[in-house]
Amino acid sequence: MAVSLTLNGSRVNLNVDSSVPLLWAIRESAGLTGTKFGCGIAQCGACTVHVDGRPVRSCLLPISAVAGKAVTTIEGVSGPAALAVRDAWEKLDVVQCGYCQSGQIMSAIALLNDKHDPSDAEIDAAMSGNICRCGTYVRIRAAIHEAARTRK
């Protein structure tokens, strides 16, 4: 079965079973491997992508749920918030092992698209579903504040 959607700005038809999780359709059918598999139960956030601009966990979401929608992965994210997050992540040397970072970055961009100057509590709430095994939470929060500051 072909599922039609907009993936990183381009209309695509992915020939997959409608029950296949979005994560596997993105990685295996579309060949975009920046979105990571972490836990498989939508608890760690490594698989976070944007669907119509909102962050979602792609490991459990069936591809049929995004038919006709716009899906953005780490490979296709762009705009002022994305640029500010990327620059802040590099400036503050956020990444340690890096495995969770595509999900962290996607969640941070979504937050900054909604809140131009988020508080610590708003950052914590937006990022709460993203687990970092290396414990870089302090650097992640600082980078989000830096990205917000540089966007002003």
PDB file of N, CA, C and O in Angstrom, residues 59-101:
ATOM      1  N   CYS A  59       7.975   6.224  16.780  1.00  0.00           N
ATOM      2  CA  CYS A  59       8.192   4.781  16.899  1.00  0.00           C
ATOM      3  C   CYS A  59       6.904   3.974  17.021  1.00  0.00           C
ATOM      4  O   CYS A  59       6.884   2.792  16.678  1.00  0.00           O
ATOM      5  N   LEU A  60       5.835   4.578  17.506  1.00  0.00           N
ATOM      6  CA  LEU A  60       4.559   3.878  17.643  1.00  0.00           C
ATOM      7  C   LEU A  60       3.473   4.402  16.709  1.00  0.00           C
ATOM      8  O   LEU A  60       2.468   3.732  16.504  1.00  0.00           O
ATOM      9  N   LEU A  61       3.671   5.573  16.152  1.00  0.00           N
ATOM     10  CA  LEU A  61       2.661   6.202  15.298  1.00  0.00           C
ATOM     11  C   LEU A  61       2.602   5.496  13.944  1.00  0.00           C
ATOM     12  O   LEU A  61       3.597   5.477  13.212  1.00  0.00           O
ATOM     13  N   PRO A  62       1.465   4.893  13.594  1.00  0.00           N
ATOM     14  CA  PRO A  62       1.396   4.215  12.299  1.00  0.00           C
ATOM     15  C   PRO A  62       1.476   5.224  11.151  1.00  0.00           C
ATOM     16  O   PRO A  62       0.966   6.342  11.248  1.00  0.00           O
ATOM     17  N   ILE A  63       2.117   4.811  10.089  1.00  0.00           N
ATOM     18  CA  ILE A  63       2.283   5.677   8.923  1.00  0.00           C
ATOM     19  C   ILE A  63       0.921   6.159   8.416  1.00  0.00           C
ATOM     20  O   ILE A  63       0.804   7.287   7.937  1.00  0.00           O
ATOM     21  N   SER A  64      -0.116   5.349   8.568  1.00  0.00           N
ATOM     22  CA  SER A  64      -1.450   5.744   8.102  1.00  0.00           C
ATOM     23  C   SER A  64      -1.955   6.997   8.817  1.00  0.00           C
ATOM     24  O   SER A  64      -2.746   7.756   8.258  1.00  0.00           O
ATOM     25  N   ALA A  65      -1.481   7.248  10.031  1.00  0.00           N
ATOM     26  CA  ALA A  65      -1.922   8.417  10.802  1.00  0.00           C
ATOM     27  C   ALA A  65      -1.379   9.722  10.242  1.00  0.00           C
ATOM     28  O   ALA A  65      -1.867  10.793  10.597  1.00  0.00           O
ATOM     29  N   VAL A  66      -0.364   9.660   9.389  1.00  0.00           N
ATOM     30  CA  VAL A  66       0.224  10.884   8.839  1.00  0.00           C
ATOM     31  C   VAL A  66      -0.042  11.036   7.341  1.00  0.00           C
ATOM     32  O   VAL A  66       0.521  11.924   6.698  1.00  0.00           O
ATOM     33  N   ALA A  67      -0.903  10.203   6.787  1.00  0.00           N
ATOM     34  CA  ALA A  67      -1.252  10.314   5.372  1.00  0.00           C
ATOM     35  C   ALA A  67      -1.773  11.715   5.089  1.00  0.00           C
ATOM     36  O   ALA A  67      -2.628  12.231   5.805  1.00  0.00           O
ATOM     37  N   GLY A  68      -1.192  12.359   4.096  1.00  0.00           N
ATOM     38  CA  GLY A  68      -1.609  13.699   3.700  1.00  0.00           C
ATOM     39  C   GLY A  68      -1.041  14.809   4.561  1.00  0.00           C
ATOM     40  O   GLY A  68      -1.309  15.981   4.319  1.00  0.00           O
ATOM     41  N   LYS A  69      -0.262  14.481   5.561  1.00  0.00           N
ATOM     42  CA  LYS A  69       0.286  15.489   6.477  1.00  0.00           C
ATOM     43  C   LYS A  69       1.735  15.813   6.128  1.00  0.00           C
ATOM     44  O   LYS A  69       2.360  15.133   5.327  1.00  0.00           O
ATOM     45  N   ALA A  70       2.243  16.856   6.775  1.00  0.00           N
ATOM     46  CA  ALA A  70       3.627  17.275   6.585  1.00  0.00           C
ATOM     47  C   ALA A  70       4.471  16.715   7.720  1.00  0.00           C
ATOM     48  O   ALA A  70       4.220  17.014   8.894  1.00  0.00           O
ATOM     49  N   VAL A  71       5.464  15.899   7.378  1.00  0.00           N
ATOM     50  CA  VAL A  71       6.379  15.308   8.348  1.00  0.00           C
ATOM     51  C   VAL A  71       7.756  15.914   8.115  1.00  0.00           C
ATOM     52  O   VAL A  71       8.244  15.958   6.983  1.00  0.00           O
ATOM     53  N   THR A  72       8.374  16.383   9.191  1.00  0.00           N
ATOM     54  CA  THR A  72       9.721  16.944   9.112  1.00  0.00           C
ATOM     55  C   THR A  72      10.626  16.153  10.038  1.00  0.00           C
ATOM     56  O   THR A  72      10.309  15.967  11.215  1.00  0.00           O
ATOM     57  N   THR A  73      11.752  15.714   9.494  1.00  0.00           N
ATOM     58  CA  THR A  73      12.749  14.992  10.277  1.00  0.00           C
ATOM     59  C   THR A  73      13.924  15.926  10.544  1.00  0.00           C
ATOM     60  O   THR A  73      13.980  17.039  10.034  1.00  0.00           O
ATOM     61  N   ILE A  74      14.883  15.446  11.299  1.00  0.00           N
ATOM     62  CA  ILE A  74      16.079  16.235  11.607  1.00  0.00           C
ATOM     63  C   ILE A  74      16.800  16.651  10.325  1.00  0.00           C
ATOM     64  O   ILE A  74      17.379  17.727  10.265  1.00  0.00           O
ATOM     65  N   GLU A  75      16.718  15.832   9.284  1.00  0.00           N
ATOM     66  CA  GLU A  75      17.369  16.171   8.017  1.00  0.00           C
ATOM     67  C   GLU A  75      16.710  17.352   7.311  1.00  0.00           C
ATOM     68  O   GLU A  75      17.356  18.044   6.533  1.00  0.00           O
ATOM     69  N   GLY A  76      15.434  17.585   7.576  1.00  0.00           N
ATOM     70  CA  GLY A  76      14.705  18.612   6.846  1.00  0.00           C
ATOM     71  C   GLY A  76      14.313  19.834   7.643  1.00  0.00           C
ATOM     72  O   GLY A  76      13.709  20.766   7.112  1.00  0.00           O
ATOM     73  N   VAL A  77      14.651  19.852   8.920  1.00  0.00           N
ATOM     74  CA  VAL A  77      14.242  20.972   9.761  1.00  0.00           C
ATOM     75  C   VAL A  77      14.981  22.239   9.330  1.00  0.00           C
ATOM     76  O   VAL A  77      16.153  22.204   8.959  1.00  0.00           O
ATOM     77  N   SER A  78      14.251  23.362   9.335  1.00  0.00           N
ATOM     78  CA  SER A  78      14.855  24.630   8.921  1.00  0.00           C
ATOM     79  C   SER A  78      14.102  25.773   9.591  1.00  0.00           C
ATOM     80  O   SER A  78      13.131  25.565  10.297  1.00  0.00           O
ATOM     81  N   GLY A  79      14.576  26.981   9.346  1.00  0.00           N
ATOM     82  CA  GLY A  79      13.924  28.162   9.895  1.00  0.00           C
ATOM     83  C   GLY A  79      14.734  28.783  11.015  1.00  0.00           C
ATOM     84  O   GLY A  79      15.756  28.233  11.449  1.00  0.00           O
ATOM     85  N   PRO A  80      14.281  29.937  11.510  1.00  0.00           N
ATOM     86  CA  PRO A  80      15.023  30.666  12.537  1.00  0.00           C
ATOM     87  C   PRO A  80      15.248  29.879  13.827  1.00  0.00           C
ATOM     88  O   PRO A  80      16.346  29.905  14.387  1.00  0.00           O
ATOM     89  N   ALA A  81      14.237  29.165  14.299  1.00  0.00           N
ATOM     90  CA  ALA A  81      14.412  28.389  15.530  1.00  0.00           C
ATOM     91  C   ALA A  81      15.419  27.270  15.318  1.00  0.00           C
ATOM     92  O   ALA A  81      16.275  27.021  16.173  1.00  0.00           O
ATOM     93  N   ALA A  82      15.340  26.604  14.182  1.00  0.00           N
ATOM     94  CA  ALA A  82      16.277  25.511  13.884  1.00  0.00           C
ATOM     95  C   ALA A  82      17.708  26.024  13.815  1.00  0.00           C
ATOM     96  O   ALA A  82      18.629  25.408  14.366  1.00  0.00           O
ATOM     97  N   LEU A  83      17.900  27.148  13.170  1.00  0.00           N
ATOM     98  CA  LEU A  83      19.242  27.724  13.070  1.00  0.00           C
ATOM     99  C   LEU A  83      19.767  28.129  14.443  1.00  0.00           C
ATOM    100  O   LEU A  83      20.926  27.850  14.793  1.00  0.00           O
ATOM    101  N   ALA A  84      18.924  28.757  15.237  1.00  0.00           N
ATOM    102  CA  ALA A  84      19.337  29.187  16.579  1.00  0.00           C
ATOM    103  C   ALA A  84      19.674  27.988  17.466  1.00  0.00           C
ATOM    104  O   ALA A  84      20.664  28.017  18.200  1.00  0.00           O
ATOM    105  N   VAL A  85      18.881  26.924  17.376  1.00  0.00           N
ATOM    106  CA  VAL A  85      19.144  25.726  18.172  1.00  0.00           C
ATOM    107  C   VAL A  85      20.451  25.085  17.729  1.00  0.00           C
ATOM    108  O   VAL A  85      21.296  24.730  18.556  1.00  0.00           O
ATOM    109  N   ARG A  86      20.639  24.941  16.433  1.00  0.00           N
ATOM    110  CA  ARG A  86      21.882  24.338  15.941  1.00  0.00           C
ATOM    111  C   ARG A  86      23.107  25.117  16.417  1.00  0.00           C
ATOM    112  O   ARG A  86      24.069  24.546  16.925  1.00  0.00           O
ATOM    113  N   ASP A  87      23.046  26.428  16.284  1.00  0.00           N
ATOM    114  CA  ASP A  87      24.178  27.262  16.698  1.00  0.00           C
ATOM    115  C   ASP A  87      24.424  27.174  18.203  1.00  0.00           C
ATOM    116  O   ASP A  87      25.572  27.085  18.650  1.00  0.00           O
ATOM    117  N   ALA A  88      23.351  27.176  18.998  1.00  0.00           N
ATOM    118  CA  ALA A  88      23.493  27.085  20.454  1.00  0.00           C
ATOM    119  C   ALA A  88      24.034  25.717  20.863  1.00  0.00           C
ATOM    120  O   ALA A  88      24.875  25.616  21.763  1.00  0.00           O
ATOM    121  N   TRP A  89      23.580  24.656  20.204  1.00  0.00           N
ATOM    122  CA  TRP A  89      24.053  23.306  20.514  1.00  0.00           C
ATOM    123  C   TRP A  89      25.569  23.224  20.271  1.00  0.00           C
ATOM    124  O   TRP A  89      26.293  22.660  21.087  1.00  0.00           O
ATOM    125  N   GLU A  90      26.015  23.824  19.168  1.00  0.00           N
ATOM    126  CA  GLU A  90      27.446  23.815  18.865  1.00  0.00           C
ATOM    127  C   GLU A  90      28.225  24.706  19.826  1.00  0.00           C
ATOM    128  O   GLU A  90      29.266  24.306  20.353  1.00  0.00           O
ATOM    129  N   LYS A  91      27.721  25.913  20.068  1.00  0.00           N
ATOM    130  CA  LYS A  91      28.416  26.863  20.936  1.00  0.00           C
ATOM    131  C   LYS A  91      28.607  26.312  22.340  1.00  0.00           C
ATOM    132  O   LYS A  91      29.674  26.479  22.942  1.00  0.00           O
ATOM    133  N   LEU A  92      27.584  25.652  22.882  1.00  0.00           N
ATOM    134  CA  LEU A  92      27.637  25.158  24.254  1.00  0.00           C
ATOM    135  C   LEU A  92      28.077  23.691  24.336  1.00  0.00           C
ATOM    136  O   LEU A  92      28.069  23.116  25.425  1.00  0.00           O
ATOM    137  N   ASP A  93      28.455  23.124  23.199  1.00  0.00           N
ATOM    138  CA  ASP A  93      28.981  21.752  23.167  1.00  0.00           C
ATOM    139  C   ASP A  93      28.054  20.797  23.910  1.00  0.00           C
ATOM    140  O   ASP A  93      28.470  20.060  24.808  1.00  0.00           O
ATOM    141  N   VAL A  94      26.779  20.803  23.519  1.00  0.00           N
ATOM    142  CA  VAL A  94      25.756  20.023  24.201  1.00  0.00           C
ATOM    143  C   VAL A  94      25.986  18.519  24.055  1.00  0.00           C
ATOM    144  O   VAL A  94      25.864  17.763  25.010  1.00  0.00           O
ATOM    145  N   VAL A  95      26.338  18.082  22.877  1.00  0.00           N
ATOM    146  CA  VAL A  95      26.358  16.660  22.561  1.00  0.00           C
ATOM    147  C   VAL A  95      27.469  15.919  23.294  1.00  0.00           C
ATOM    148  O   VAL A  95      28.606  16.375  23.338  1.00  0.00           O
ATOM    149  N   GLN A  96      27.103  14.775  23.844  1.00  0.00           N
ATOM    150  CA  GLN A  96      28.105  13.874  24.395  1.00  0.00           C
ATOM    151  C   GLN A  96      28.126  12.658  23.478  1.00  0.00           C
ATOM    152  O   GLN A  96      28.861  12.663  22.500  1.00  0.00           O
ATOM    153  N   CYS A  97      27.325  11.629  23.690  1.00  0.00           N
ATOM    154  CA  CYS A  97      27.343  10.492  22.758  1.00  0.00           C
ATOM    155  C   CYS A  97      26.569  10.820  21.488  1.00  0.00           C
ATOM    156  O   CYS A  97      26.866  10.309  20.427  1.00  0.00           O
ATOM    157  N   GLY A  98      25.536  11.659  21.615  1.00  0.00           N
ATOM    158  CA  GLY A  98      24.789  12.135  20.457  1.00  0.00           C
ATOM    159  C   GLY A  98      23.571  11.331  20.065  1.00  0.00           C
ATOM    160  O   GLY A  98      22.782  11.780  19.235  1.00  0.00           O
ATOM    161  N   TYR A  99      23.370  10.163  20.627  1.00  0.00           N
ATOM    162  CA  TYR A  99      22.287   9.306  20.158  1.00  0.00           C
ATOM    163  C   TYR A  99      20.909   9.950  20.285  1.00  0.00           C
ATOM    164  O   TYR A  99      20.092   9.872  19.386  1.00  0.00           O
ATOM    165  N   CYS A 100      20.654  10.628  21.377  1.00  0.00           N
ATOM    166  CA  CYS A 100      19.339  11.224  21.622  1.00  0.00           C
ATOM    167  C   CYS A 100      19.174  12.590  20.974  1.00  0.00           C
ATOM    168  O   CYS A 100      18.073  13.152  20.975  1.00  0.00           O
ATOM    169  N   GLN A 101      20.227  13.139  20.442  1.00  0.00           N
ATOM    170  CA  GLN A 101      20.226  14.550  20.084  1.00  0.00           C
ATOM    171  C   GLN A 101      19.262  14.945  18.971  1.00  0.00           C
ATOM    172  O   GLN A 101      18.716  16.040  18.997  1.00  0.00           O
TER     173      GLN A 101
END
